[in-house]
Tab-separated table of N, CA and C in Angstrom:
chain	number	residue	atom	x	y	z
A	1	UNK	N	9.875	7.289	-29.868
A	1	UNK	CA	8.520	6.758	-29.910
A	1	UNK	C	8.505	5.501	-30.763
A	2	UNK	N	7.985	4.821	-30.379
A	2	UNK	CA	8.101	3.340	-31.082
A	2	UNK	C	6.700	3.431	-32.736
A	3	UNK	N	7.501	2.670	-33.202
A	3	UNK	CA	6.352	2.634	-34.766
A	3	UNK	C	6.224	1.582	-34.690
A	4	UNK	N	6.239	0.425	-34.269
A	4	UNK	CA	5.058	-1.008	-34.682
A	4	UNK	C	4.056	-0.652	-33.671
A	5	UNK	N	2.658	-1.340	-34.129
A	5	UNK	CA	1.935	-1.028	-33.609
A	5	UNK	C	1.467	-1.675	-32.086
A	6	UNK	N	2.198	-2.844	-32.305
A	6	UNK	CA	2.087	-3.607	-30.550
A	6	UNK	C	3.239	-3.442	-29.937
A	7	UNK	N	4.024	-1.951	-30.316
A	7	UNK	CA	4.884	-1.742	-29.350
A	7	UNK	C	4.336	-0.213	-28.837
A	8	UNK	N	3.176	0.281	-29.493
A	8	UNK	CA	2.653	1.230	-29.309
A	8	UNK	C	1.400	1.004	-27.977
A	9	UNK	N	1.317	-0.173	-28.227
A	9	UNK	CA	-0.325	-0.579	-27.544
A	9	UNK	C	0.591	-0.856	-26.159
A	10	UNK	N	1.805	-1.535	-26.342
A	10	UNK	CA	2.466	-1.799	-24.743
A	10	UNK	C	2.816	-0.655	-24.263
A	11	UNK	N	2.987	0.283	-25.276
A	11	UNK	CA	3.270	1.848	-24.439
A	11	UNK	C	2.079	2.024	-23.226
A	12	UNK	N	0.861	1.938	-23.956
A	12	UNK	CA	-0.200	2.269	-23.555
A	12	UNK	C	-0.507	1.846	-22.191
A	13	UNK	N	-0.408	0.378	-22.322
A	13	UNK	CA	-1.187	-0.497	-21.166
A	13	UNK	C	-0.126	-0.445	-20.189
A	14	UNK	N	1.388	0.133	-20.345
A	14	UNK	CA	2.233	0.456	-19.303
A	14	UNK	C	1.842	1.497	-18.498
A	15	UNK	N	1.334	2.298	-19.612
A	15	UNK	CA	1.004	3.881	-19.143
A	15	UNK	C	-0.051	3.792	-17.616
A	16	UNK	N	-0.991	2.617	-18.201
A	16	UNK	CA	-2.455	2.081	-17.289
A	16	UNK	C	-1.957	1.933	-16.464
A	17	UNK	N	-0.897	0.534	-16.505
A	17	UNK	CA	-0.843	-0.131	-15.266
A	17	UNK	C	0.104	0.704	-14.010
A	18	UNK	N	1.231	1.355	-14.333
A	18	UNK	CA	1.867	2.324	-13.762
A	18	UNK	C	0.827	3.362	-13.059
A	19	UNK	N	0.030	3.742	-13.803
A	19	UNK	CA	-1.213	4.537	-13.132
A	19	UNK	C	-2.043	3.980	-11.507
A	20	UNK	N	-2.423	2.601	-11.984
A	20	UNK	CA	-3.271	1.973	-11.255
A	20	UNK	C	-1.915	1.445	-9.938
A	21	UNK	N	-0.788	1.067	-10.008
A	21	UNK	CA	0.255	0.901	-9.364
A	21	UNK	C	0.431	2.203	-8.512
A	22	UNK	N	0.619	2.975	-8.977
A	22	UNK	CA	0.592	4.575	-8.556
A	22	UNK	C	-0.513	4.761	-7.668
A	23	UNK	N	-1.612	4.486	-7.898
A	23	UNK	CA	-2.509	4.975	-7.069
A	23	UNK	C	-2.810	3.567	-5.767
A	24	UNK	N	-2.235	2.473	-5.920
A	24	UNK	CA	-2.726	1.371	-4.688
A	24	UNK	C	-1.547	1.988	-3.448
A	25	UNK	N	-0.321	2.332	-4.244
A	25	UNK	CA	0.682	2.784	-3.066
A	25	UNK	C	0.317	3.905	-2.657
A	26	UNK	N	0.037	5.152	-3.331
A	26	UNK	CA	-0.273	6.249	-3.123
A	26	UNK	C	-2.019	6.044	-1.553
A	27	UNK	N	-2.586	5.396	-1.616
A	27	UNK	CA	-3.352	4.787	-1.109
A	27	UNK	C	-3.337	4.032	0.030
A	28	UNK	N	-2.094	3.511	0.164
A	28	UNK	CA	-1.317	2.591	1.043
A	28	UNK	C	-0.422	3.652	2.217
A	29	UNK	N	0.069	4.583	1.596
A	29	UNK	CA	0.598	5.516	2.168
A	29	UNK	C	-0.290	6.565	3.206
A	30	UNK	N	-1.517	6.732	2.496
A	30	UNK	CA	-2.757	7.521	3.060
A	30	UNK	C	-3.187	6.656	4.669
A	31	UNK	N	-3.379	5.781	4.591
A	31	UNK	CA	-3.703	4.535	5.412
A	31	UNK	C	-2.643	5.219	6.326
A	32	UNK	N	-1.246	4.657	6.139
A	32	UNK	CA	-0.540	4.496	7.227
A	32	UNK	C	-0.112	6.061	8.251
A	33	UNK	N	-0.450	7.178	7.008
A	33	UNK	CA	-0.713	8.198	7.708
A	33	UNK	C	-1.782	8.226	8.939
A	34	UNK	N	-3.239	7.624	8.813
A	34	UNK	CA	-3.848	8.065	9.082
A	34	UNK	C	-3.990	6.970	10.927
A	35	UNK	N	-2.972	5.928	10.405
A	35	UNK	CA	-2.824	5.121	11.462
A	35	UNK	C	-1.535	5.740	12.253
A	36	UNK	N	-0.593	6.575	11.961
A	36	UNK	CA	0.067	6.814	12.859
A	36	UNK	C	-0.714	8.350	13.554
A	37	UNK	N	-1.355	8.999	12.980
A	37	UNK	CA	-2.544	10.462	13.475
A	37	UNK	C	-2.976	9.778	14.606
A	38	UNK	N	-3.328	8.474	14.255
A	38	UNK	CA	-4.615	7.724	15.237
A	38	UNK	C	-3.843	7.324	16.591
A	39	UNK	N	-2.555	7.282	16.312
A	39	UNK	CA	-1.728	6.780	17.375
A	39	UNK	C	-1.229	7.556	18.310
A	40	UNK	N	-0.763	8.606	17.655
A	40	UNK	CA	-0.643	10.009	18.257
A	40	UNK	C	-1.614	10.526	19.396
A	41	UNK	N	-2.901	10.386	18.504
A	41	UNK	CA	-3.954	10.658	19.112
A	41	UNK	C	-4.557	9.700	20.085
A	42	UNK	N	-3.655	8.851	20.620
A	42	UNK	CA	-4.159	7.828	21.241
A	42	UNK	C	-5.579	6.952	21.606
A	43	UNK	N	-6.002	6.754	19.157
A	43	UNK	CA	-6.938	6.255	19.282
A	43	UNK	C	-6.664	4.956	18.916
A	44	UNK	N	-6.819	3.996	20.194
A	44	UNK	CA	-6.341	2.653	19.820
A	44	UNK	C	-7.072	1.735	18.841
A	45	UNK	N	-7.863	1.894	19.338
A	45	UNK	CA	-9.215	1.057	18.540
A	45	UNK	C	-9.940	1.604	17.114
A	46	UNK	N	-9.568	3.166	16.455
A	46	UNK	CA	-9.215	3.418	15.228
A	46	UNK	C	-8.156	2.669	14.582
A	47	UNK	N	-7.200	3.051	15.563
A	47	UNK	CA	-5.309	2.257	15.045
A	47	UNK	C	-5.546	0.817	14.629
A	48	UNK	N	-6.327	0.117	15.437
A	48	UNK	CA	-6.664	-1.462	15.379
A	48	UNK	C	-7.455	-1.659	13.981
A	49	UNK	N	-7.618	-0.748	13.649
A	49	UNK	CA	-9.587	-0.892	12.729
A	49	UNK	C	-8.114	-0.622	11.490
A	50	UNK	N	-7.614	0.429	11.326
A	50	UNK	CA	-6.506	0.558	10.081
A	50	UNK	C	-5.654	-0.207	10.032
A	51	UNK	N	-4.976	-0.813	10.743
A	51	UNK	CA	-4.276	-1.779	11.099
A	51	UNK	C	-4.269	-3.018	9.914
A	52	UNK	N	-6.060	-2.927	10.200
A	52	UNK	CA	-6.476	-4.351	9.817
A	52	UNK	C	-6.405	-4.228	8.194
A	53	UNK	N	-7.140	-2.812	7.889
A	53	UNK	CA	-6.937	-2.543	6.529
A	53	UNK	C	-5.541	-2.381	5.737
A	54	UNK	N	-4.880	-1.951	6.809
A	54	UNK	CA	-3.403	-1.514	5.926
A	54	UNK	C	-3.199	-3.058	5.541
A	55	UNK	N	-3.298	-4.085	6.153
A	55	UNK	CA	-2.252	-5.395	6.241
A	55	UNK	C	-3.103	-6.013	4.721
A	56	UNK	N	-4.575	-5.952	4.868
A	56	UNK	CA	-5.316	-6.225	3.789
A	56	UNK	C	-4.663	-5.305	2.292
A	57	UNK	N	-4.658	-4.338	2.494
A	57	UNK	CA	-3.904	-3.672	1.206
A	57	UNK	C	-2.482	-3.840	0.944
A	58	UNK	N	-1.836	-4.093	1.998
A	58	UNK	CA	-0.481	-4.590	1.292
A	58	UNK	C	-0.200	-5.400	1.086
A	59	UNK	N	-0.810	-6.877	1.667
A	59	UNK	CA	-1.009	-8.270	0.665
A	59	UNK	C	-1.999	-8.224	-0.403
A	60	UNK	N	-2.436	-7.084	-0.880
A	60	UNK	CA	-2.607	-7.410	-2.245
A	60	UNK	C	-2.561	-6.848	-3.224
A	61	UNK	N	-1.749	-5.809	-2.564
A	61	UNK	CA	-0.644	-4.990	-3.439
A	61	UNK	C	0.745	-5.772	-4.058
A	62	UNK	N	1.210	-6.548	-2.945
A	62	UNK	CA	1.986	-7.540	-2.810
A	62	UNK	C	1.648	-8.800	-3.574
A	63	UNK	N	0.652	-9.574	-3.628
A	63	UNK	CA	0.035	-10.234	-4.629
A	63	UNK	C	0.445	-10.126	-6.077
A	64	UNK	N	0.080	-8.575	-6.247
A	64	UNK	CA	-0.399	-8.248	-8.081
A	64	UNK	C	1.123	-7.458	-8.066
A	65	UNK	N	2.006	-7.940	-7.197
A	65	UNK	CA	3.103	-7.717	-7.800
A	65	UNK	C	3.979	-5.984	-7.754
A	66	UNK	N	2.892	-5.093	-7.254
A	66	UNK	CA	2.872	-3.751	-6.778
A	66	UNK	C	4.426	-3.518	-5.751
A	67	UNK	N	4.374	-4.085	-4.896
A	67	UNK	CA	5.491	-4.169	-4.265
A	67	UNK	C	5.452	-5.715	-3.776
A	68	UNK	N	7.155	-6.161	-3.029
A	68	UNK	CA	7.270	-6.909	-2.610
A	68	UNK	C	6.913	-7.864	-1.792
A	69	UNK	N	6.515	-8.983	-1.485
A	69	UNK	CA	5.713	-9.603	-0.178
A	69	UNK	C	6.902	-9.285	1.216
A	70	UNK	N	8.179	-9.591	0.665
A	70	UNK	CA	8.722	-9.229	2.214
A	70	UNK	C	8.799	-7.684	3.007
A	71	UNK	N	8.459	-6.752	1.504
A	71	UNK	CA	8.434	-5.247	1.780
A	71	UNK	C	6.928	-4.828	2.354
A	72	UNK	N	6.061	-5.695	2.046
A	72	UNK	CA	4.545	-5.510	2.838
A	72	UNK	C	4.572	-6.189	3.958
A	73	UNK	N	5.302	-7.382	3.819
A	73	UNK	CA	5.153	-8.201	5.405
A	73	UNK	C	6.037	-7.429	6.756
A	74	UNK	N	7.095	-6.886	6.019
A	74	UNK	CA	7.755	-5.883	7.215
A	74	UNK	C	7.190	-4.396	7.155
A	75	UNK	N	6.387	-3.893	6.117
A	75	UNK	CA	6.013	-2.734	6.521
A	75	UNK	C	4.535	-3.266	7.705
A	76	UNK	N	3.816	-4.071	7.546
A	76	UNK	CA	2.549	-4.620	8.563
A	76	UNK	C	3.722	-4.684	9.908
A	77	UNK	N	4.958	-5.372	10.034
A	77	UNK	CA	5.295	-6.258	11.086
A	77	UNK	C	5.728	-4.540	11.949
A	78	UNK	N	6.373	-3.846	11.361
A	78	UNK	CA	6.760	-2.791	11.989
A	78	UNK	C	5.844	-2.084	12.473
A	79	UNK	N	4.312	-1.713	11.629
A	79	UNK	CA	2.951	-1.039	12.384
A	79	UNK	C	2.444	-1.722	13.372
A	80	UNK	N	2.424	-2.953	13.780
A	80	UNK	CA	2.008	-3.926	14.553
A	80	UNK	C	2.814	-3.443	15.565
A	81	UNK	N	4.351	-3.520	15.792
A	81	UNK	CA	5.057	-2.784	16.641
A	81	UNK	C	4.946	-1.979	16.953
A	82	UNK	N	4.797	-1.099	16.231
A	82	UNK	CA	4.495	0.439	16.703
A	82	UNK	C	3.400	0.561	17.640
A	83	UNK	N	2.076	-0.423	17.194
A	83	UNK	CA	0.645	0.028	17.903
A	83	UNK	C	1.095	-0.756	18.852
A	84	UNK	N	1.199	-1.841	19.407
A	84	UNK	CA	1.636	-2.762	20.535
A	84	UNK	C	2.845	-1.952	21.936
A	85	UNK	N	3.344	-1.188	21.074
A	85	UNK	CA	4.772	-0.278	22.085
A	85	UNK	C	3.875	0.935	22.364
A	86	UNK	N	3.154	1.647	21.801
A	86	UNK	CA	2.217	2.565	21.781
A	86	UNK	C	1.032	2.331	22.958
A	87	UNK	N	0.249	1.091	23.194
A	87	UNK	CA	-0.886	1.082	24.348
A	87	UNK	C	-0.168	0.584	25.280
């Protein structure tokens, strides 16, 4: 455990940000579940509607540094595939 006190406070705000990181992927993951259900279920125009959201959440997950821009731009490029091979 660290004893200065601004190595205590970076404990902290790691603790936050890991949290808030945790929950945009955790979130991101929910999405793409719910877009491949939709696909399954051959609801295109749900699939289209998440689609739009997933791509919105992983550029700006990707942004703030959460994950990678080329790891969001190929996880979008591969769902795009999927729904396009799918109708």
């Amino acid at each position: 455990m660290a004893n200065i006190k601004s190595a205590k406070k970076r404990i902290l705000i790691t603790e936050k940000k890991t949290a808030i990181n945790k929950a945009r992927k955790s979130e991101i993951k929910t999405y793409i579940k719910k877009f491949d259900k939709a696909i399954e279920n051959e609801n295109f125009d749900e699939a289209k509607v998440l689609l739009k959201a997933i791509d919105k959440k992983l550029k700006k997950a990707a942004h703030k540094n959460v994950m990678h821009m080329n790891n969001a731009s190929r996880k979008v490029s591969r769902l795009t595939k999927k729904l396009n091979s799918a109708m």
